[in-house]
Structures are given as structure tokens and as C-alpha cells.
């Protein structure tokens, strides 16, 4: 009996490929998404993405125009208008501006603070990066964290013309409407704890 080598080889390769795919799929662990701030210093783990709390799952990217998402849609209207205008101007300069965090529910803000305390070992250390729910401007829709390559630097250099200012020296991504009547930003605070 003579067996055609081409069919035998193709058949063996097919079986090997199927086995490799099956083993690969079985060996791939399922990883729950993590929620983190723009600088990736504080992650809420296990991740709890609650609909409507302002949190974003892993890989979720928002623009200032994604108003259907509460993180954008619940921003103060003046801040929303300013960040949309800034993003449009940045785009003309070749910069894509995204929003990594906008409005947050008090419960989500508390989860971030608790996670930061666990990460940094104390509430005092955590407060350098995360405000309390009562003190966070995110909770009242008056702060945004920007992402995108070069977006923070672009907004630091150009934000004042839109009323947007970097607030904390240790958070290049955090902006609020804060210019004075002359269009100047206030001096930077060292960190979120003041």
C-alpha cells in the first residue's frame, strides 16, 4: 500500500496546529481589567467597573467628545467646552488628546483613595496622588486627566488660552479651569494633598 506523502504531511500538520491552538487557548489565563490613573500609580484591584461611576476599563480610550460616557458627559459644561476646544486645537498641531479620567462618582473616588493607601502604605502618602471624595474636583466634574503622546505637554504650554491649567506639580496630566481674569494659571501646588 502506498501513502501519498503530501497528504500525510498535511494531515499531521493540521493535527499539530489544532493541538497547539487548543493548548494555547487553554493555557491563556483570563485577566480581569484593572482601573488605573493616568500615571499608572494607582490601580483598583480587583477592578470594579461600575456602570455610570466614571471608571474606565483596561484599554478604554475616551476623547473629550465621548459625552455618552458619564466620565465625559457629567463634566461641568464650561470645562467640557474648554477641553473640547483644546483637543481640537491640539489635533491641528498633530497631537491626539484623550481623557483618561473625568467625572468620578464619590464611590469610585473612594475606591481609588483606598487602593492608593494600600499601594503607598499610608493615607498620607496616598493623598499626594488622590484626593478624598469630598476634596476631589473630579467628583464635581471640574477636573480632567489627559492622555495621548505629548498631550499633557501641549496642554501645559497652550491650556491657559482655553482656561485650562495644570494644578499639581506631580500630576502633569491633571487640568482644571483655573485661569485668572488676565488668563494666567495659578502657581502649581506640590501635590493633591495641598
PDB file of C-alpha atoms in Angstrom:
ATOM      1  CA  UNK A   1       0.000   0.000   0.000  1.00  0.00           C
ATOM      2  CA  UNK A   2       1.383   3.360  -0.961  1.00  0.00           C
ATOM      3  CA  UNK A   3       0.503   6.568   1.030  1.00  0.00           C
ATOM      4  CA  UNK A   4       0.882   9.938  -0.594  1.00  0.00           C
ATOM      5  CA  UNK A   5       3.465  11.879   1.487  1.00  0.00           C
ATOM      6  CA  UNK A   6       1.831  15.243   0.796  1.00  0.00           C
ATOM      7  CA  UNK A   7      -1.500  14.200   2.308  1.00  0.00           C
ATOM      8  CA  UNK A   8       0.189  12.553   5.282  1.00  0.00           C
ATOM      9  CA  UNK A   9       2.322  15.629   5.977  1.00  0.00           C
ATOM     10  CA  UNK A  10      -0.649  17.980   5.599  1.00  0.00           C
ATOM     11  CA  UNK A  11      -2.739  15.796   7.888  1.00  0.00           C
ATOM     12  CA  UNK A  12      -0.061  15.665  10.591  1.00  0.00           C
ATOM     13  CA  UNK A  13       0.474  19.434  10.376  1.00  0.00           C
ATOM     14  CA  UNK A  14      -3.261  20.010  10.704  1.00  0.00           C
ATOM     15  CA  UNK A  15      -3.432  17.830  13.833  1.00  0.00           C
ATOM     16  CA  UNK A  16      -0.374  19.571  15.318  1.00  0.00           C
ATOM     17  CA  UNK A  17      -1.795  23.033  14.594  1.00  0.00           C
ATOM     18  CA  UNK A  18      -5.138  22.139  16.159  1.00  0.00           C
ATOM     19  CA  UNK A  19      -3.392  20.762  19.253  1.00  0.00           C
ATOM     20  CA  UNK A  20      -1.209  23.876  19.534  1.00  0.00           C
ATOM     21  CA  UNK A  21      -4.212  26.206  19.258  1.00  0.00           C
ATOM     22  CA  UNK A  22      -6.160  24.173  21.815  1.00  0.00           C
ATOM     23  CA  UNK A  23      -3.252  24.150  24.264  1.00  0.00           C
ATOM     24  CA  UNK A  24      -2.597  27.845  23.692  1.00  0.00           C
ATOM     25  CA  UNK A  25      -6.216  28.732  24.358  1.00  0.00           C
ATOM     26  CA  UNK A  26      -6.401  26.517  27.436  1.00  0.00           C
ATOM     27  CA  UNK A  27      -3.186  27.979  28.842  1.00  0.00           C
ATOM     28  CA  UNK A  28      -4.262  31.610  28.396  1.00  0.00           C
ATOM     29  CA  UNK A  29      -5.415  32.898  31.777  1.00  0.00           C
ATOM     30  CA  UNK A  30      -8.333  35.254  31.913  1.00  0.00           C
ATOM     31  CA  UNK A  31      -7.244  38.525  33.415  1.00  0.00           C
ATOM     32  CA  UNK A  32      -9.755  40.939  34.820  1.00  0.00           C
ATOM     33  CA  UNK A  33      -9.271  44.546  33.731  1.00  0.00           C
ATOM     34  CA  UNK A  34      -7.586  46.953  36.128  1.00  0.00           C
ATOM     35  CA  UNK A  35      -8.559  50.538  36.648  1.00  0.00           C
ATOM     36  CA  UNK A  36      -5.667  52.939  36.979  1.00  0.00           C
ATOM     37  CA  UNK A  37      -4.905  56.606  36.915  1.00  0.00           C
ATOM     38  CA  UNK A  38      -3.099  58.176  34.002  1.00  0.00           C
ATOM     39  CA  UNK A  39       0.330  57.676  35.540  1.00  0.00           C
ATOM     40  CA  UNK A  40      -0.494  54.041  36.372  1.00  0.00           C
ATOM     41  CA  UNK A  41       0.468  54.614  40.004  1.00  0.00           C
ATOM     42  CA  UNK A  42      -2.862  53.656  41.497  1.00  0.00           C
ATOM     43  CA  UNK A  43      -4.801  50.656  40.297  1.00  0.00           C
ATOM     44  CA  UNK A  44      -8.067  49.458  41.726  1.00  0.00           C
ATOM     45  CA  UNK A  45      -7.658  45.714  42.046  1.00  0.00           C
ATOM     46  CA  UNK A  46      -9.748  43.749  41.680  1.00  0.00           C
ATOM     47  CA  UNK A  47     -11.134  46.070  39.082  1.00  0.00           C
ATOM     48  CA  UNK A  48     -14.666  47.202  39.626  1.00  0.00           C
ATOM     49  CA  UNK A  49     -16.013  48.969  36.608  1.00  0.00           C
ATOM     50  CA  UNK A  50     -19.440  50.029  37.719  1.00  0.00           C
ATOM     51  CA  UNK A  51     -21.669  51.445  35.019  1.00  0.00           C
ATOM     52  CA  UNK A  52     -22.029  55.160  35.491  1.00  0.00           C
ATOM     53  CA  UNK A  53     -19.309  55.691  38.133  1.00  0.00           C
ATOM     54  CA  UNK A  54     -16.797  57.333  35.801  1.00  0.00           C
ATOM     55  CA  UNK A  55     -14.355  54.416  35.815  1.00  0.00           C
ATOM     56  CA  UNK A  56     -12.831  53.085  32.609  1.00  0.00           C
ATOM     57  CA  UNK A  57     -11.850  49.502  31.932  1.00  0.00           C
ATOM     58  CA  UNK A  58      -8.457  48.421  30.596  1.00  0.00           C
ATOM     59  CA  UNK A  59      -7.794  49.818  27.173  1.00  0.00           C
ATOM     60  CA  UNK A  60     -10.884  52.016  27.102  1.00  0.00           C
ATOM     61  CA  UNK A  61      -9.988  55.297  25.445  1.00  0.00           C
ATOM     62  CA  UNK A  62     -12.190  58.358  25.570  1.00  0.00           C
ATOM     63  CA  UNK A  63     -11.985  61.630  23.718  1.00  0.00           C
ATOM     64  CA  UNK A  64     -13.439  64.879  25.018  1.00  0.00           C
ATOM     65  CA  UNK A  65     -16.288  64.308  22.574  1.00  0.00           C
ATOM     66  CA  UNK A  66     -17.483  60.976  24.044  1.00  0.00           C
ATOM     67  CA  UNK A  67     -20.281  62.658  26.003  1.00  0.00           C
ATOM     68  CA  UNK A  68     -22.356  59.465  26.144  1.00  0.00           C
ATOM     69  CA  UNK A  69     -19.859  58.177  28.731  1.00  0.00           C
ATOM     70  CA  UNK A  70     -20.516  59.642  32.209  1.00  0.00           C
ATOM     71  CA  UNK A  71     -16.787  60.375  32.709  1.00  0.00           C
ATOM     72  CA  UNK A  72     -17.159  62.964  29.920  1.00  0.00           C
ATOM     73  CA  UNK A  73     -20.876  63.692  29.865  1.00  0.00           C
ATOM     74  CA  UNK A  74     -21.017  64.656  33.553  1.00  0.00           C
ATOM     75  CA  UNK A  75     -18.194  67.197  33.297  1.00  0.00           C
ATOM     76  CA  UNK A  76     -19.033  70.792  34.116  1.00  0.00           C
ATOM     77  CA  UNK A  77     -20.281  72.321  30.812  1.00  0.00           C
ATOM     78  CA  UNK A  78     -17.613  75.056  30.847  1.00  0.00           C
ATOM     79  CA  UNK A  79     -14.826  72.509  31.407  1.00  0.00           C
ATOM     80  CA  UNK A  80     -16.250  70.226  28.716  1.00  0.00           C
ATOM     81  CA  UNK A  81     -16.342  73.083  26.212  1.00  0.00           C
ATOM     82  CA  UNK A  82     -12.776  74.132  27.094  1.00  0.00           C
ATOM     83  CA  UNK A  83     -11.305  70.627  26.827  1.00  0.00           C
ATOM     84  CA  UNK A  84     -13.114  70.030  23.523  1.00  0.00           C
ATOM     85  CA  UNK A  85     -11.730  73.302  22.107  1.00  0.00           C
ATOM     86  CA  UNK A  86      -8.253  72.440  23.363  1.00  0.00           C
ATOM     87  CA  UNK A  87      -8.416  68.940  21.862  1.00  0.00           C
ATOM     88  CA  UNK A  88      -9.462  70.392  18.517  1.00  0.00           C
ATOM     89  CA  UNK A  89      -6.558  72.865  18.558  1.00  0.00           C
ATOM     90  CA  UNK A  90      -4.124  70.154  19.662  1.00  0.00           C
ATOM     91  CA  UNK A  91      -5.297  67.979  16.787  1.00  0.00           C
ATOM     92  CA  UNK A  92      -4.422  70.769  14.352  1.00  0.00           C
ATOM     93  CA  UNK A  93      -0.895  70.578  15.816  1.00  0.00           C
ATOM     94  CA  UNK A  94      -0.767  66.803  15.319  1.00  0.00           C
ATOM     95  CA  UNK A  95      -1.500  65.909  18.961  1.00  0.00           C
ATOM     96  CA  UNK A  96      -4.249  63.434  19.822  1.00  0.00           C
ATOM     97  CA  UNK A  97      -5.720  64.282  23.209  1.00  0.00           C
ATOM     98  CA  UNK A  98      -7.626  61.644  25.124  1.00  0.00           C
ATOM     99  CA  UNK A  99      -9.281  61.725  28.520  1.00  0.00           C
ATOM    100  CA  UNK A 100      -8.065  59.084  30.956  1.00  0.00           C
ATOM    101  CA  UNK A 101     -10.312  60.293  33.766  1.00  0.00           C
ATOM    102  CA  UNK A 102     -13.014  62.910  34.021  1.00  0.00           C
ATOM    103  CA  UNK A 103     -16.041  62.949  36.292  1.00  0.00           C
ATOM    104  CA  UNK A 104     -15.944  60.292  39.034  1.00  0.00           C
ATOM    105  CA  UNK A 105     -18.608  59.184  41.462  1.00  0.00           C
ATOM    106  CA  UNK A 106     -17.759  59.631  45.162  1.00  0.00           C
ATOM    107  CA  UNK A 107     -17.705  55.822  45.495  1.00  0.00           C
ATOM    108  CA  UNK A 108     -15.173  55.434  42.670  1.00  0.00           C
ATOM    109  CA  UNK A 109     -13.037  58.226  44.141  1.00  0.00           C
ATOM    110  CA  UNK A 110     -13.086  56.421  47.498  1.00  0.00           C
ATOM    111  CA  UNK A 111     -12.017  53.157  45.833  1.00  0.00           C
ATOM    112  CA  UNK A 112      -9.093  54.983  44.201  1.00  0.00           C
ATOM    113  CA  UNK A 113      -8.083  56.524  47.526  1.00  0.00           C
ATOM    114  CA  UNK A 114      -8.317  53.223  49.403  1.00  0.00           C
ATOM    115  CA  UNK A 115      -6.293  51.472  46.707  1.00  0.00           C
ATOM    116  CA  UNK A 116      -3.672  54.235  46.799  1.00  0.00           C
ATOM    117  CA  UNK A 117      -3.388  53.863  50.573  1.00  0.00           C
ATOM    118  CA  UNK A 118      -2.781  50.134  50.128  1.00  0.00           C
ATOM    119  CA  UNK A 119      -0.262  50.796  47.329  1.00  0.00           C
ATOM    120  CA  UNK A 120       1.704  53.530  49.126  1.00  0.00           C
ATOM    121  CA  UNK A 121       1.379  52.162  52.642  1.00  0.00           C
ATOM    122  CA  UNK A 122      -0.403  55.079  54.270  1.00  0.00           C
ATOM    123  CA  UNK A 123      -3.219  57.518  53.753  1.00  0.00           C
ATOM    124  CA  UNK A 124      -0.747  60.431  53.926  1.00  0.00           C
ATOM    125  CA  UNK A 125       1.294  59.028  51.047  1.00  0.00           C
ATOM    126  CA  UNK A 126      -1.853  58.193  49.083  1.00  0.00           C
ATOM    127  CA  UNK A 127      -3.129  61.752  49.458  1.00  0.00           C
ATOM    128  CA  UNK A 128      -0.182  63.041  47.422  1.00  0.00           C
ATOM    129  CA  UNK A 129      -1.843  61.474  44.376  1.00  0.00           C
ATOM    130  CA  UNK A 130      -5.517  61.008  45.191  1.00  0.00           C
ATOM    131  CA  UNK A 131      -7.924  63.434  46.816  1.00  0.00           C
ATOM    132  CA  UNK A 132     -10.716  62.443  49.166  1.00  0.00           C
ATOM    133  CA  UNK A 133     -14.197  62.243  47.619  1.00  0.00           C
ATOM    134  CA  UNK A 134     -15.079  65.489  49.376  1.00  0.00           C
ATOM    135  CA  UNK A 135     -11.989  67.286  48.059  1.00  0.00           C
ATOM    136  CA  UNK A 136     -11.705  65.899  44.542  1.00  0.00           C
ATOM    137  CA  UNK A 137     -12.628  68.216  41.698  1.00  0.00           C
ATOM    138  CA  UNK A 138     -13.253  65.088  39.601  1.00  0.00           C
ATOM    139  CA  UNK A 139     -16.272  64.261  41.786  1.00  0.00           C
ATOM    140  CA  UNK A 140     -17.932  67.571  40.911  1.00  0.00           C
ATOM    141  CA  UNK A 141     -16.941  67.350  37.220  1.00  0.00           C
ATOM    142  CA  UNK A 142     -14.374  70.132  37.393  1.00  0.00           C
ATOM    143  CA  UNK A 143     -11.175  68.195  36.565  1.00  0.00           C
ATOM    144  CA  UNK A 144      -9.858  66.063  33.731  1.00  0.00           C
ATOM    145  CA  UNK A 145      -6.801  63.891  33.311  1.00  0.00           C
ATOM    146  CA  UNK A 146      -5.456  63.913  29.760  1.00  0.00           C
ATOM    147  CA  UNK A 147      -3.635  61.209  27.858  1.00  0.00           C
ATOM    148  CA  UNK A 148      -2.112  60.783  24.451  1.00  0.00           C
ATOM    149  CA  UNK A 149       1.518  61.195  23.432  1.00  0.00           C
ATOM    150  CA  UNK A 150       2.536  64.784  24.124  1.00  0.00           C
ATOM    151  CA  UNK A 151      -0.984  65.888  25.090  1.00  0.00           C
ATOM    152  CA  UNK A 152      -0.030  66.876  28.635  1.00  0.00           C
ATOM    153  CA  UNK A 153       2.942  68.935  27.433  1.00  0.00           C
ATOM    154  CA  UNK A 154       0.823  70.563  24.733  1.00  0.00           C
ATOM    155  CA  UNK A 155      -1.851  71.464  27.286  1.00  0.00           C
ATOM    156  CA  UNK A 156       0.725  72.777  29.763  1.00  0.00           C
ATOM    157  CA  UNK A 157       2.058  75.088  27.036  1.00  0.00           C
ATOM    158  CA  UNK A 158      -1.296  76.061  25.493  1.00  0.00           C
ATOM    159  CA  UNK A 159      -4.012  75.346  28.046  1.00  0.00           C
ATOM    160  CA  UNK A 160      -4.252  78.832  29.532  1.00  0.00           C
ATOM    161  CA  UNK A 161      -5.726  80.191  26.311  1.00  0.00           C
ATOM    162  CA  UNK A 162      -8.632  77.793  26.936  1.00  0.00           C
ATOM    163  CA  UNK A 163      -8.730  78.499  30.687  1.00  0.00           C
ATOM    164  CA  UNK A 164      -7.114  75.123  31.467  1.00  0.00           C
ATOM    165  CA  UNK A 165      -4.287  74.860  33.970  1.00  0.00           C
ATOM    166  CA  UNK A 166      -2.107  72.114  35.366  1.00  0.00           C
ATOM    167  CA  UNK A 167      -2.820  72.170  39.091  1.00  0.00           C
ATOM    168  CA  UNK A 168      -0.367  69.768  40.742  1.00  0.00           C
ATOM    169  CA  UNK A 169       3.385  69.680  40.089  1.00  0.00           C
ATOM    170  CA  UNK A 170       3.435  65.887  40.392  1.00  0.00           C
ATOM    171  CA  UNK A 171       0.482  65.351  38.022  1.00  0.00           C
ATOM    172  CA  UNK A 172       1.306  66.588  34.530  1.00  0.00           C
ATOM    173  CA  UNK A 173      -1.985  65.134  33.244  1.00  0.00           C
ATOM    174  CA  UNK A 174      -4.449  66.822  35.655  1.00  0.00           C
ATOM    175  CA  UNK A 175      -6.172  70.011  34.434  1.00  0.00           C
ATOM    176  CA  UNK A 176      -8.881  72.300  35.733  1.00  0.00           C
ATOM    177  CA  UNK A 177     -10.419  75.583  34.640  1.00  0.00           C
ATOM    178  CA  UNK A 178      -8.360  77.909  36.818  1.00  0.00           C
ATOM    179  CA  UNK A 179      -7.089  80.953  34.916  1.00  0.00           C
ATOM    180  CA  UNK A 180      -7.495  84.370  36.479  1.00  0.00           C
ATOM    181  CA  UNK A 181      -9.101  87.368  34.732  1.00  0.00           C
ATOM    182  CA  UNK A 182      -5.819  88.053  32.908  1.00  0.00           C
ATOM    183  CA  UNK A 183      -5.660  84.460  31.610  1.00  0.00           C
ATOM    184  CA  UNK A 184      -2.840  83.323  33.903  1.00  0.00           C
ATOM    185  CA  UNK A 185      -2.672  79.970  35.640  1.00  0.00           C
ATOM    186  CA  UNK A 186      -2.102  79.872  39.412  1.00  0.00           C
ATOM    187  CA  UNK A 187       1.194  78.618  40.868  1.00  0.00           C
ATOM    188  CA  UNK A 188       1.390  74.838  40.983  1.00  0.00           C
ATOM    189  CA  UNK A 189       0.559  73.007  44.176  1.00  0.00           C
ATOM    190  CA  UNK A 190       3.159  70.399  45.101  1.00  0.00           C
ATOM    191  CA  UNK A 191       0.616  67.550  45.014  1.00  0.00           C
ATOM    192  CA  UNK A 192      -3.017  66.661  45.645  1.00  0.00           C
ATOM    193  CA  UNK A 193      -2.614  66.965  49.412  1.00  0.00           C
ATOM    194  CA  UNK A 194      -2.031  70.683  49.016  1.00  0.00           C
TER     195      UNK A 194
END
